[in-house]
Amino acid sequence: MPRPEAMSGSRSKPSPVLYRNGSVYTAADPFATAMLVDGDTVAWVGSEQAASSIADSSMEIIDLRGALVAPGFVDSHMHLTETGIALDSLALQDLTSARELLDAVAAAPGDGPVLGHGWDDTAWADAALPSAEELERAAGGRAVYLSRVDVHSALVSESLAVAAGLRGLDGYDGDARVRRAAHAAARQATRRLPAEVLRRHQGRALAEAAGNGYVAVAEIGAPHIGGAEDLRLAGGWNSNGEGIAAPEVLPYWGELASSEEHARSILDQLGVGVRGLAGDLNIDGSIGSRTAALRSGYSDAPDESGSLYLSVEEAAAHLAACSLVGIQGGFHIIGDAGLDAALKALELAAAEVGEQRVRAAGHRFEHVEMVDASAVATLARYSVTVSAQPAFDAAWGGPGGLYEKRLGERSRAMNPFASLYSAGVPVCFGSDSPVTPLRPWSSVRACLEHHNGDERISARAAFLGHTRAGWRAARYHNPMAGQLVPGAPASFAVWEVEELMVQVADGRVQSWSTDPRARTPLLPALDTGSDPVCLQTVRDGSELYGSPALRS
């Protein structure tokens, strides 16, 4: 996929643009081959013959040459600054040993801190990690912070441990690996950056998103990640005065509220409008770092069962407070014991403020990977949105993968998308970037190819979860967002595709069909070995990204 170019454009109304000779994914006409954009709005969709009759000299006409126009993607969970830093620091995903990691640190250019992301010890033949002293020597005395792929633990050098004051913090034992409070402190020590540097990292992440077809991203901020200034900078992209068009930022803030008054004071002090006190307000941690809270011990470390960072009572007070304010509340939840705590908190909050008020707030839980039938029913009862990451299953869900190593037989029930859908639980999808990359079609494919065949969903359901559902999960003001019909926002992406098909998840029925009698809009075939290539991304009529190939 081509690298995103610099985001540019203005909010002034451009000439109408007629896209023709392609395919348009729209509920208005499953056979549409053309679309007219007027300003920030979809003005018309229809056939090639009709496009010929409306084309005139006032329009820019783009020959799609068979390309697909589809609603732009919404990433429902990402971290802008962290993504930008990861894109510009050491990429550790493909390393296979501590020796290779130390070599990468030794070869790091520059004279500032050595930052890196993505190491995964479960993929190494020898899972032994380097020591803090070895990192110090390899870096020549420079501070070192290397986040694990899940960003719930990291490797740090001795000098960074001293500078960040890690001694005595939970999760620090004097060696290189830090978790829990020690990890948060180590990360924050490397994120105390000038506003212009933070903004540059965010711009890098937004350009990457735009180049991959995203028109909006949910920025999941929290005090332990980037702080309020980082969140304010992220929210500022929506109203910057520099004429820069970027994906819309949907900000969330993960800070615990103890009462309605406390929640209102948090919102007042932030200085940026947020969609909820939700996101990475951690009830627990991650499976890879063994900090996700489990009902019973990890299969590869039976004496460990993870960490609960909030009590049921704290979580209940938070949900009750958010319900009374009328905003979304929520948590980062991965383990089954973590979800147990969150669901008990829902029940307590409902008992305090009323079930209807809890439902009306539209709370959302992030990740929710270990879910049984009883939990699914409770989520549905309270209309809680699950913001999930399909790429987690693609990366860790197969035989011999991280889930199986850490959880054994429990791994088969992870990320039960079909069960959530069938129970009526609202679901939206994101990447948790930089944990997994901003590759939306790979994420859609992960839903089709879930390691548990019973939990697969169709490409159409997965695509809606990555587009329209993302707007709905954020309680967006325009109910037409995420679809291409007359009157809807002109927020879409153009894709170079090899083939278009109807794809379903159940292998017992016809899985690949182009039968026009189904009147189902077609999506790219995702079994070709490669993802569709983004040719253009447009948000509200403004181009965020454009490949030269589109107009050549």
Coordinates of C-alpha atoms in Angstrom, one line a residue:
M1 CA 0.0 0.0 0.0
P2 CA 1.5 3.4 -0.9
R3 CA 2.7 5.5 2.0
P4 CA 0.3 8.3 3.0
E5 CA 1.2 11.7 1.6
A6 CA 1.0 14.8 3.6
M7 CA -2.6 15.6 4.5
S8 CA -3.8 18.7 2.7
G9 CA -6.9 20.5 1.6
S10 CA -9.2 23.2 2.9
R11 CA -12.8 23.4 4.1
S12 CA -13.9 25.7 1.3
K13 CA -16.5 24.1 -0.9
P14 CA -14.9 22.5 -4.0
S15 CA -16.5 21.8 -7.4
P16 CA -18.9 18.9 -7.6
V17 CA -17.0 15.6 -8.2
L18 CA -18.5 12.8 -10.3
Y19 CA -17.1 9.3 -9.7
R20 CA -18.0 6.9 -12.4
N21 CA -17.2 3.6 -14.1
G22 CA -16.6 1.7 -10.9
S23 CA -18.6 0.2 -8.1
V24 CA -20.3 2.1 -5.2
Y25 CA -21.1 0.3 -1.9
T26 CA -24.5 1.8 -1.1
A27 CA -27.8 0.5 0.2
A28 CA -29.5 2.9 -2.2
D29 CA -28.6 0.8 -5.3
P30 CA -26.6 -2.4 -5.1
F31 CA -25.7 -2.0 -8.7
A32 CA -24.5 1.6 -8.5
T33 CA -21.4 2.4 -10.6
A34 CA -21.3 6.2 -10.0
M35 CA -21.6 8.8 -7.3
L36 CA -21.8 12.6 -7.3
V37 CA -20.3 14.6 -4.4
D38 CA -21.4 18.2 -3.9
G39 CA -19.5 20.0 -1.2
D40 CA -19.5 17.8 1.9
T41 CA -22.5 15.7 0.9
V42 CA -23.3 12.7 -1.3
A43 CA -25.7 14.2 -3.8
W44 CA -26.5 11.2 -5.9
V45 CA -25.6 7.5 -6.6
G46 CA -26.7 5.5 -9.6
S47 CA -25.9 3.9 -12.9
E48 CA -23.4 4.6 -15.6
Q49 CA -26.1 5.6 -18.0
A50 CA -27.5 8.1 -15.6
A51 CA -24.0 9.5 -14.8
S52 CA -23.6 10.3 -18.5
S53 CA -26.8 12.3 -18.4
I54 CA -25.8 14.5 -15.4
A55 CA -22.1 15.0 -16.2
D56 CA -21.3 18.6 -17.2
S57 CA -18.3 21.0 -17.4
S58 CA -18.8 22.3 -13.8
M59 CA -17.8 18.9 -12.4
E60 CA -14.5 17.2 -11.8
I61 CA -15.0 13.7 -13.3
I62 CA -13.0 10.8 -12.0
D63 CA -12.9 7.6 -14.0
L64 CA -12.7 4.9 -11.3
R65 CA -11.7 2.2 -13.9
G66 CA -13.3 -0.5 -11.9
A67 CA -12.3 0.8 -8.4
L68 CA -14.6 0.5 -5.4
V69 CA -16.1 3.6 -3.6
A70 CA -17.1 2.6 0.0
P71 CA -17.8 4.4 3.3
G72 CA -14.6 5.3 5.0
F73 CA -13.4 3.3 7.9
V74 CA -13.7 4.3 11.6
D75 CA -11.1 3.0 14.0
S76 CA -12.9 2.7 17.2
H77 CA -9.9 2.3 19.4
M78 CA -6.4 3.8 18.8
H79 CA -3.7 6.0 20.3
L80 CA -2.5 8.8 18.1
T81 CA 0.7 9.8 19.8
E82 CA 1.7 6.3 20.6
T83 CA 1.1 5.3 17.0
G84 CA 3.2 8.1 15.7
I85 CA 6.0 7.3 18.0
A86 CA 5.9 3.6 17.1
L87 CA 5.9 4.4 13.4
D88 CA 9.1 6.5 13.8
S89 CA 11.0 4.3 16.4
L90 CA 12.5 0.8 16.4
A91 CA 10.2 -1.8 14.9
L92 CA 10.7 -4.9 17.0
Q93 CA 7.8 -7.1 15.7
D94 CA 9.9 -9.4 13.6
L95 CA 12.7 -10.0 16.1
T96 CA 13.1 -13.5 17.4
S97 CA 15.5 -13.3 20.4
A98 CA 17.0 -11.1 23.1
R99 CA 20.2 -10.9 21.1
E100 CA 18.5 -9.5 18.0
L101 CA 16.7 -7.0 20.3
L102 CA 20.0 -5.8 21.8
D103 CA 21.6 -5.5 18.3
A104 CA 18.7 -3.3 17.3
V105 CA 19.2 -1.1 20.3
A106 CA 22.9 -0.8 19.6
A107 CA 22.2 0.2 16.0
A108 CA 19.6 2.8 16.9
P109 CA 20.5 6.2 15.4
G110 CA 20.6 9.5 17.2
D111 CA 21.7 10.5 20.7
G112 CA 18.3 10.7 22.6
P113 CA 16.3 8.0 24.3
V114 CA 16.1 4.7 22.4
L115 CA 12.4 4.0 21.8
G116 CA 10.9 0.9 20.2
H117 CA 7.7 -1.1 20.0
G118 CA 6.4 -4.6 19.2
W119 CA 8.6 -7.3 20.8
D120 CA 6.7 -10.5 21.6
D121 CA 8.6 -13.0 23.7
T122 CA 5.9 -15.7 23.1
A123 CA 7.1 -15.9 19.5
W124 CA 10.8 -16.4 20.5
A125 CA 12.4 -19.9 20.6
D126 CA 14.1 -18.8 23.8
A127 CA 11.8 -16.4 25.8
A128 CA 14.6 -15.1 28.0
L129 CA 14.6 -11.3 28.1
P130 CA 17.7 -9.1 28.2
S131 CA 18.6 -7.6 31.5
A132 CA 18.5 -3.9 32.3
E133 CA 22.3 -3.8 32.4
E134 CA 22.5 -5.4 28.9
L135 CA 20.1 -2.7 27.6
E136 CA 22.2 0.0 29.2
R137 CA 25.4 -1.3 27.6
A138 CA 23.8 -1.8 24.2
A139 CA 22.5 1.8 24.2
G140 CA 25.7 3.3 25.3
G141 CA 24.1 4.8 28.4
R142 CA 21.1 6.2 26.5
A143 CA 17.7 5.7 28.2
V144 CA 15.8 2.8 26.7
Y145 CA 12.1 2.2 26.5
L146 CA 10.8 -0.8 24.4
S147 CA 7.1 -1.5 24.6
R148 CA 5.8 -5.0 24.3
V149 CA 3.4 -5.6 21.4
D150 CA 0.4 -5.2 23.8
V151 CA 1.9 -2.0 25.4
H152 CA 1.0 -3.3 28.9
S153 CA 4.7 -3.9 29.8
A154 CA 8.0 -2.8 28.5
L155 CA 11.8 -3.3 28.8
V156 CA 13.7 -0.4 30.3
S157 CA 17.3 0.4 30.8
E158 CA 18.9 1.2 34.2
S159 CA 19.2 4.9 33.4
L160 CA 15.5 5.2 32.5
A161 CA 14.5 3.3 35.7
V162 CA 16.4 5.9 37.8
A163 CA 15.1 8.9 35.8
A164 CA 11.5 7.7 36.1
G165 CA 11.7 6.9 39.8
L166 CA 10.7 3.2 39.3
R167 CA 12.2 1.9 42.6
G168 CA 9.4 0.9 44.9
L169 CA 6.7 1.0 42.3
D170 CA 4.4 -1.9 41.8
G171 CA 5.6 -3.9 38.7
Y172 CA 9.3 -3.1 39.1
D173 CA 11.7 -5.6 40.6
G174 CA 15.0 -4.1 39.5
D175 CA 15.2 -5.9 36.2
A176 CA 14.4 -4.7 32.6
R177 CA 10.8 -5.7 32.4
V178 CA 8.3 -3.4 34.0
R179 CA 4.5 -3.8 34.4
R180 CA 1.5 -2.1 36.0
A181 CA 2.4 1.2 37.8
A182 CA 6.1 1.0 37.0
H183 CA 5.3 0.6 33.3
A184 CA 3.0 3.6 33.3
A185 CA 5.8 5.7 35.0
A186 CA 8.4 4.6 32.6
R187 CA 6.3 5.4 29.6
Q188 CA 5.3 8.8 30.9
A189 CA 9.0 9.6 31.4
T190 CA 9.6 9.2 27.7
R191 CA 6.4 11.1 26.7
R192 CA 7.2 14.4 28.4
L193 CA 7.6 16.2 25.0
P194 CA 6.9 19.7 23.7
A195 CA 3.5 20.3 22.2
E196 CA 4.9 20.6 18.7
V197 CA 6.6 17.2 19.0
L198 CA 3.4 15.6 20.3
R199 CA 1.5 17.2 17.5
R200 CA 4.0 15.9 14.9
H201 CA 3.6 12.4 16.2
Q202 CA -0.2 12.7 16.0
G203 CA 0.0 14.1 12.5
R204 CA 2.1 11.1 11.4
A205 CA -0.5 8.7 12.8
L206 CA -3.4 10.6 11.2
A207 CA -1.6 10.5 7.8
E208 CA -1.1 6.8 8.2
A209 CA -4.8 6.4 9.0
A210 CA -5.9 8.5 6.0
G211 CA -3.7 6.6 3.7
N212 CA -5.4 3.4 4.8
G213 CA -9.0 4.6 4.2
Y214 CA -9.9 5.9 7.7
V215 CA -12.1 8.9 7.9
A216 CA -12.4 8.9 11.7
V217 CA -10.5 7.5 14.7
A218 CA -11.5 7.2 18.4
E219 CA -8.6 8.6 20.4
I220 CA -8.4 6.6 23.6
G221 CA -6.7 8.9 26.0
A222 CA -6.1 8.4 29.7
P223 CA -4.0 10.0 32.5
H224 CA -1.6 7.1 32.5
I225 CA -1.0 7.1 28.7
G226 CA -0.5 10.7 27.4
G227 CA -2.2 13.0 29.8
A228 CA -4.7 15.8 29.3
E229 CA -2.5 18.0 27.1
D230 CA -2.0 15.1 24.7
L231 CA -5.8 14.6 24.5
R232 CA -6.3 18.4 23.9
L233 CA -3.9 18.3 21.0
A234 CA -5.7 15.3 19.6
G235 CA -9.1 17.0 19.8
G236 CA -7.6 20.1 18.2
W237 CA -7.3 18.4 14.9
N238 CA -11.0 18.8 14.4
S239 CA -10.9 22.5 14.6
N240 CA -7.4 23.5 13.6
G241 CA -7.0 26.8 11.8
E242 CA -4.2 25.6 9.5
G243 CA -6.4 24.3 6.6
I244 CA -5.3 20.7 7.2
A245 CA -7.8 18.1 6.5
A246 CA -7.5 15.0 8.7
P247 CA -9.6 12.1 9.9
E248 CA -12.1 13.2 12.5
V249 CA -10.9 12.5 16.0
L250 CA -13.5 11.1 18.4
P251 CA -11.9 11.7 21.8
Y252 CA -12.4 9.5 24.9
W253 CA -10.8 10.0 28.3
G254 CA -10.2 7.2 30.8
E255 CA -10.4 8.9 34.2
L256 CA -12.3 7.4 37.1
A257 CA -15.3 9.5 38.4
S258 CA -16.6 8.9 41.9
S259 CA -19.8 10.9 41.6
E260 CA -21.9 13.0 39.2
E261 CA -20.2 16.2 40.5
H262 CA -16.8 14.6 40.1
A263 CA -17.6 13.5 36.5
R264 CA -18.7 17.1 35.6
S265 CA -15.6 18.6 37.1
I266 CA -13.4 16.2 35.1
L267 CA -15.2 17.2 31.9
D268 CA -14.9 20.9 32.8
Q269 CA -11.2 20.7 33.5
L270 CA -10.3 18.8 30.3
G271 CA -10.6 21.8 28.0
V272 CA -11.7 19.5 25.1
G273 CA -15.1 18.0 24.4
V274 CA -15.0 14.2 24.9
R275 CA -17.5 11.6 24.0
G276 CA -17.2 9.8 27.3
L277 CA -15.2 8.9 30.3
A278 CA -14.4 5.6 28.8
G279 CA -11.7 3.8 26.8
D280 CA -8.5 2.9 28.6
L281 CA -9.8 3.3 32.2
N282 CA -8.2 -0.1 33.0
I283 CA -10.1 -2.6 35.0
D284 CA -7.3 -5.1 34.1
G285 CA -4.3 -5.4 31.8
S286 CA -3.4 -7.7 28.9
I287 CA -3.0 -11.5 28.3
G288 CA 0.4 -11.1 26.8
S289 CA 1.8 -9.4 29.9
R290 CA -0.2 -11.7 32.2
T291 CA -2.0 -8.7 33.7
A292 CA -5.5 -9.5 32.4
A293 CA -7.6 -10.6 35.4
L294 CA -8.6 -14.2 35.1
R295 CA -10.9 -16.4 37.2
S296 CA -8.2 -19.0 37.3
G297 CA -4.4 -19.0 36.7
Y298 CA -2.7 -18.6 33.4
S299 CA -2.0 -22.0 31.8
D300 CA 1.7 -21.2 31.4
A301 CA 2.0 -19.6 34.9
P302 CA -0.7 -21.2 37.1
D303 CA 0.3 -19.0 40.1
E304 CA -0.5 -15.8 38.2
S305 CA -4.1 -14.7 37.5
G306 CA -3.5 -11.1 36.5
S307 CA -4.5 -7.8 38.1
L308 CA -7.7 -5.9 38.9
Y309 CA -7.0 -2.2 38.9
L310 CA -10.5 -1.1 40.0
S311 CA -12.8 -2.5 42.6
V312 CA -16.5 -3.3 41.7
E313 CA -17.6 -0.5 43.9
E314 CA -15.3 2.0 42.1
A315 CA -16.4 0.8 38.7
A316 CA -20.1 1.0 39.8
A317 CA -19.7 4.6 41.0
H318 CA -18.1 5.5 37.7
L319 CA -20.9 4.1 35.6
A320 CA -23.6 5.6 37.8
A321 CA -21.9 9.0 37.6
C322 CA -21.6 8.9 33.8
S323 CA -25.2 7.7 33.5
L324 CA -26.4 10.7 35.6
V325 CA -24.4 13.1 33.4
G326 CA -25.7 11.4 30.3
I327 CA -22.3 10.5 28.8
Q328 CA -20.7 7.2 27.9
G329 CA -18.7 5.5 30.6
G330 CA -16.6 2.4 30.2
F331 CA -13.4 0.5 30.8
H332 CA -10.6 -1.5 29.3
I333 CA -11.5 -5.1 30.0
I334 CA -9.8 -8.3 28.7
G335 CA -9.9 -11.1 31.3
D336 CA -13.0 -13.0 32.4
A337 CA -12.6 -11.9 36.0
G338 CA -12.2 -8.3 34.8
L339 CA -15.5 -8.6 32.9
D340 CA -17.2 -10.2 36.0
A341 CA -16.2 -7.0 37.9
A342 CA -17.5 -4.7 35.2
L343 CA -20.8 -6.6 34.9
K344 CA -21.4 -6.5 38.7
A345 CA -20.6 -2.8 38.5
L346 CA -23.3 -2.4 35.8
E347 CA -25.9 -4.1 38.1
L348 CA -24.9 -1.9 41.0
A349 CA -25.1 1.2 39.0
A350 CA -28.5 0.2 37.6
A351 CA -29.8 -0.4 41.1
E352 CA -28.6 3.1 42.1
V353 CA -29.7 5.3 39.2
G354 CA -32.1 3.0 37.3
E355 CA -31.7 0.5 34.5
Q356 CA -33.1 2.8 31.9
R357 CA -30.7 5.6 32.7
V358 CA -27.8 3.1 32.4
R359 CA -29.0 1.9 29.0
A360 CA -29.6 5.4 27.7
A361 CA -26.0 6.5 28.4
G362 CA -24.7 4.0 25.8
H363 CA -21.8 2.8 27.8
R364 CA -18.9 1.0 26.0
F365 CA -16.4 -1.6 27.0
E366 CA -13.1 -1.9 25.2
H367 CA -11.7 -5.3 24.1
V368 CA -14.0 -7.7 26.1
E369 CA -12.1 -10.8 24.9
M370 CA -13.2 -13.5 27.4
V371 CA -17.0 -13.6 27.3
D372 CA -19.3 -16.4 28.2
A373 CA -23.1 -16.7 27.4
S374 CA -24.2 -15.2 30.7
A375 CA -21.9 -12.1 30.1
V376 CA -23.2 -11.7 26.6
A377 CA -26.8 -11.6 27.9
T378 CA -25.9 -9.0 30.5
L379 CA -24.1 -6.8 27.9
A380 CA -27.2 -7.0 25.7
R381 CA -29.6 -6.2 28.6
Y382 CA -27.8 -3.0 29.3
S383 CA -27.1 -2.1 25.6
V384 CA -23.3 -1.9 26.3
T385 CA -21.3 -1.5 23.1
V386 CA -18.3 -3.8 22.7
S387 CA -15.3 -2.1 21.0
A388 CA -13.3 -5.1 19.8
Q389 CA -10.1 -5.7 17.8
P390 CA -10.4 -8.5 15.2
A391 CA -6.7 -8.3 14.4
F392 CA -6.0 -9.7 18.0
D393 CA -7.5 -13.0 16.9
A394 CA -5.6 -13.0 13.7
A395 CA -2.4 -12.4 15.5
W396 CA -2.8 -14.6 18.6
G397 CA -5.9 -16.8 18.1
G398 CA -4.6 -19.7 16.0
P399 CA -3.2 -23.0 17.1
G400 CA 0.0 -22.5 19.1
G401 CA -0.7 -18.8 19.4
L402 CA -0.5 -16.5 22.4
Y403 CA -4.0 -17.2 23.5
E404 CA -3.5 -20.9 23.5
K405 CA -0.1 -20.6 25.3
R406 CA -1.5 -18.4 28.0
L407 CA -5.0 -19.8 28.4
G408 CA -5.1 -23.4 27.0
E409 CA -8.6 -24.6 26.2
R410 CA -10.1 -21.3 27.2
S411 CA -8.6 -19.7 24.1
R412 CA -11.2 -21.2 21.8
A413 CA -13.9 -19.0 23.3
M414 CA -12.0 -15.7 22.9
N415 CA -13.5 -12.8 21.0
P416 CA -16.9 -14.4 20.3
F417 CA -18.1 -12.0 17.6
A418 CA -20.9 -14.1 16.3
S419 CA -22.3 -14.7 19.8
L420 CA -22.3 -11.0 20.5
Y421 CA -24.0 -10.2 17.2
S422 CA -26.6 -12.9 17.6
A423 CA -27.5 -11.6 21.1
G424 CA -28.0 -8.0 19.8
V425 CA -24.9 -6.6 21.5
P426 CA -23.7 -3.5 19.6
V427 CA -20.2 -4.2 18.3
C428 CA -17.7 -1.8 16.7
F429 CA -14.1 -2.6 15.6
G430 CA -10.7 -0.9 16.0
S431 CA -7.0 -1.7 15.8
D432 CA -5.7 -0.5 19.2
S433 CA -2.9 0.9 17.1
P434 CA 0.1 0.7 17.7
V435 CA -0.8 -2.8 19.1
T436 CA -1.9 -3.8 15.6
P437 CA -1.4 -1.8 12.4
L438 CA -4.0 0.4 10.7
R439 CA -5.0 -2.1 8.1
P440 CA -8.8 -2.2 8.0
W441 CA -9.3 -4.8 5.3
S442 CA -7.0 -7.2 7.2
S443 CA -9.3 -6.6 10.2
V444 CA -12.4 -7.4 8.2
R445 CA -10.7 -10.6 7.0
A446 CA -9.9 -11.5 10.6
C447 CA -13.7 -11.6 11.3
L448 CA -14.2 -13.9 8.3
E449 CA -11.4 -16.2 9.4
H450 CA -11.8 -16.2 13.1
H451 CA -9.9 -19.2 14.6
N452 CA -13.2 -20.5 16.0
G453 CA -15.4 -21.2 13.0
D454 CA -18.5 -20.8 15.2
E455 CA -17.6 -17.1 15.9
R456 CA -17.1 -16.0 12.3
I457 CA -19.2 -13.3 10.9
S458 CA -19.9 -12.2 7.3
A459 CA -17.8 -9.6 5.5
R460 CA -20.8 -7.3 5.3
A461 CA -21.3 -7.5 9.1
A462 CA -17.6 -7.0 9.7
F463 CA -17.5 -4.0 7.2
L464 CA -20.4 -2.4 9.0
G465 CA -18.7 -2.9 12.3
H466 CA -15.7 -1.1 10.9
T467 CA -17.7 1.8 9.4
R468 CA -21.2 2.7 10.4
A469 CA -21.1 1.0 13.7
G470 CA -18.1 3.1 14.7
W471 CA -20.1 6.3 14.3
R472 CA -23.0 4.9 16.2
A473 CA -20.8 3.6 19.0
A474 CA -19.5 7.2 19.4
R475 CA -23.1 8.5 19.5
Y476 CA -22.3 10.7 16.5
H477 CA -24.7 13.6 15.8
N478 CA -25.4 12.6 12.2
P479 CA -27.3 9.3 11.9
M480 CA -26.4 9.1 8.2
A481 CA -22.7 8.9 8.9
G482 CA -21.1 5.7 7.6
Q483 CA -23.2 5.2 4.5
L484 CA -23.2 6.5 0.9
V485 CA -26.7 7.6 0.2
P486 CA -28.0 11.0 -1.0
G487 CA -27.8 13.4 1.8
A488 CA -25.1 11.5 3.8
P489 CA -21.7 13.0 4.6
A490 CA -19.3 12.6 1.8
S491 CA -16.8 10.5 3.8
F492 CA -15.5 7.6 1.9
A493 CA -12.5 5.8 0.4
V494 CA -11.7 4.6 -3.1
W495 CA -10.1 1.2 -3.4
E496 CA -8.2 -0.6 -6.1
V497 CA -9.6 -4.2 -5.9
E498 CA -9.0 -7.5 -7.7
E499 CA -12.5 -8.8 -7.4
L500 CA -15.8 -8.0 -5.7
M501 CA -17.9 -10.6 -4.0
V502 CA -20.5 -11.4 -1.4
Q503 CA -18.7 -13.2 1.4
V504 CA -20.3 -15.1 4.3
A505 CA -18.8 -16.7 7.3
D506 CA -20.5 -20.1 7.2
G507 CA -18.6 -22.6 5.1
R508 CA -21.7 -24.9 4.9
V509 CA -23.4 -22.5 2.5
Q510 CA -22.1 -20.8 -0.7
S511 CA -19.3 -18.6 0.6
W512 CA -18.5 -16.7 -2.5
S513 CA -21.3 -15.4 -4.6
T514 CA -21.9 -12.7 -7.2
D515 CA -25.5 -13.6 -7.8
P516 CA -27.2 -10.3 -8.6
R517 CA -30.6 -11.6 -7.3
A518 CA -29.3 -11.2 -3.8
R519 CA -29.2 -7.4 -4.3
T520 CA -26.4 -7.3 -1.8
P521 CA -23.7 -4.6 -2.3
L522 CA -20.4 -6.3 -3.1
L523 CA -17.2 -6.0 -1.1
P524 CA -13.6 -6.9 -2.1
A525 CA -12.6 -10.5 -2.2
L526 CA -10.4 -11.0 0.8
D527 CA -9.0 -14.4 -0.1
T528 CA -6.6 -13.1 -2.8
G529 CA -3.5 -12.8 -0.6
S530 CA -3.4 -9.0 -0.6
D531 CA -5.5 -6.2 0.7
P532 CA -7.2 -3.6 -1.5
V533 CA -5.0 -0.6 -2.2
C534 CA -6.3 2.8 -1.1
L535 CA -6.5 5.3 -3.9
Q536 CA -8.2 8.2 -2.1
T537 CA -9.7 9.0 1.3
V538 CA -12.3 11.8 1.6
R539 CA -13.9 13.2 4.7
D540 CA -16.9 15.6 4.4
G541 CA -15.9 16.3 0.8
S542 CA -12.2 17.2 1.6
E543 CA -9.5 14.9 0.4
L544 CA -7.3 13.5 3.1
Y545 CA -5.2 11.3 1.0
G546 CA -4.9 10.8 -2.8
S547 CA -2.7 8.4 -4.7
P548 CA -1.4 9.8 -8.1
A549 CA -2.8 6.6 -9.6
L550 CA -6.4 7.8 -9.1
R551 CA -6.2 10.6 -11.6
S552 CA -3.4 9.4 -13.9

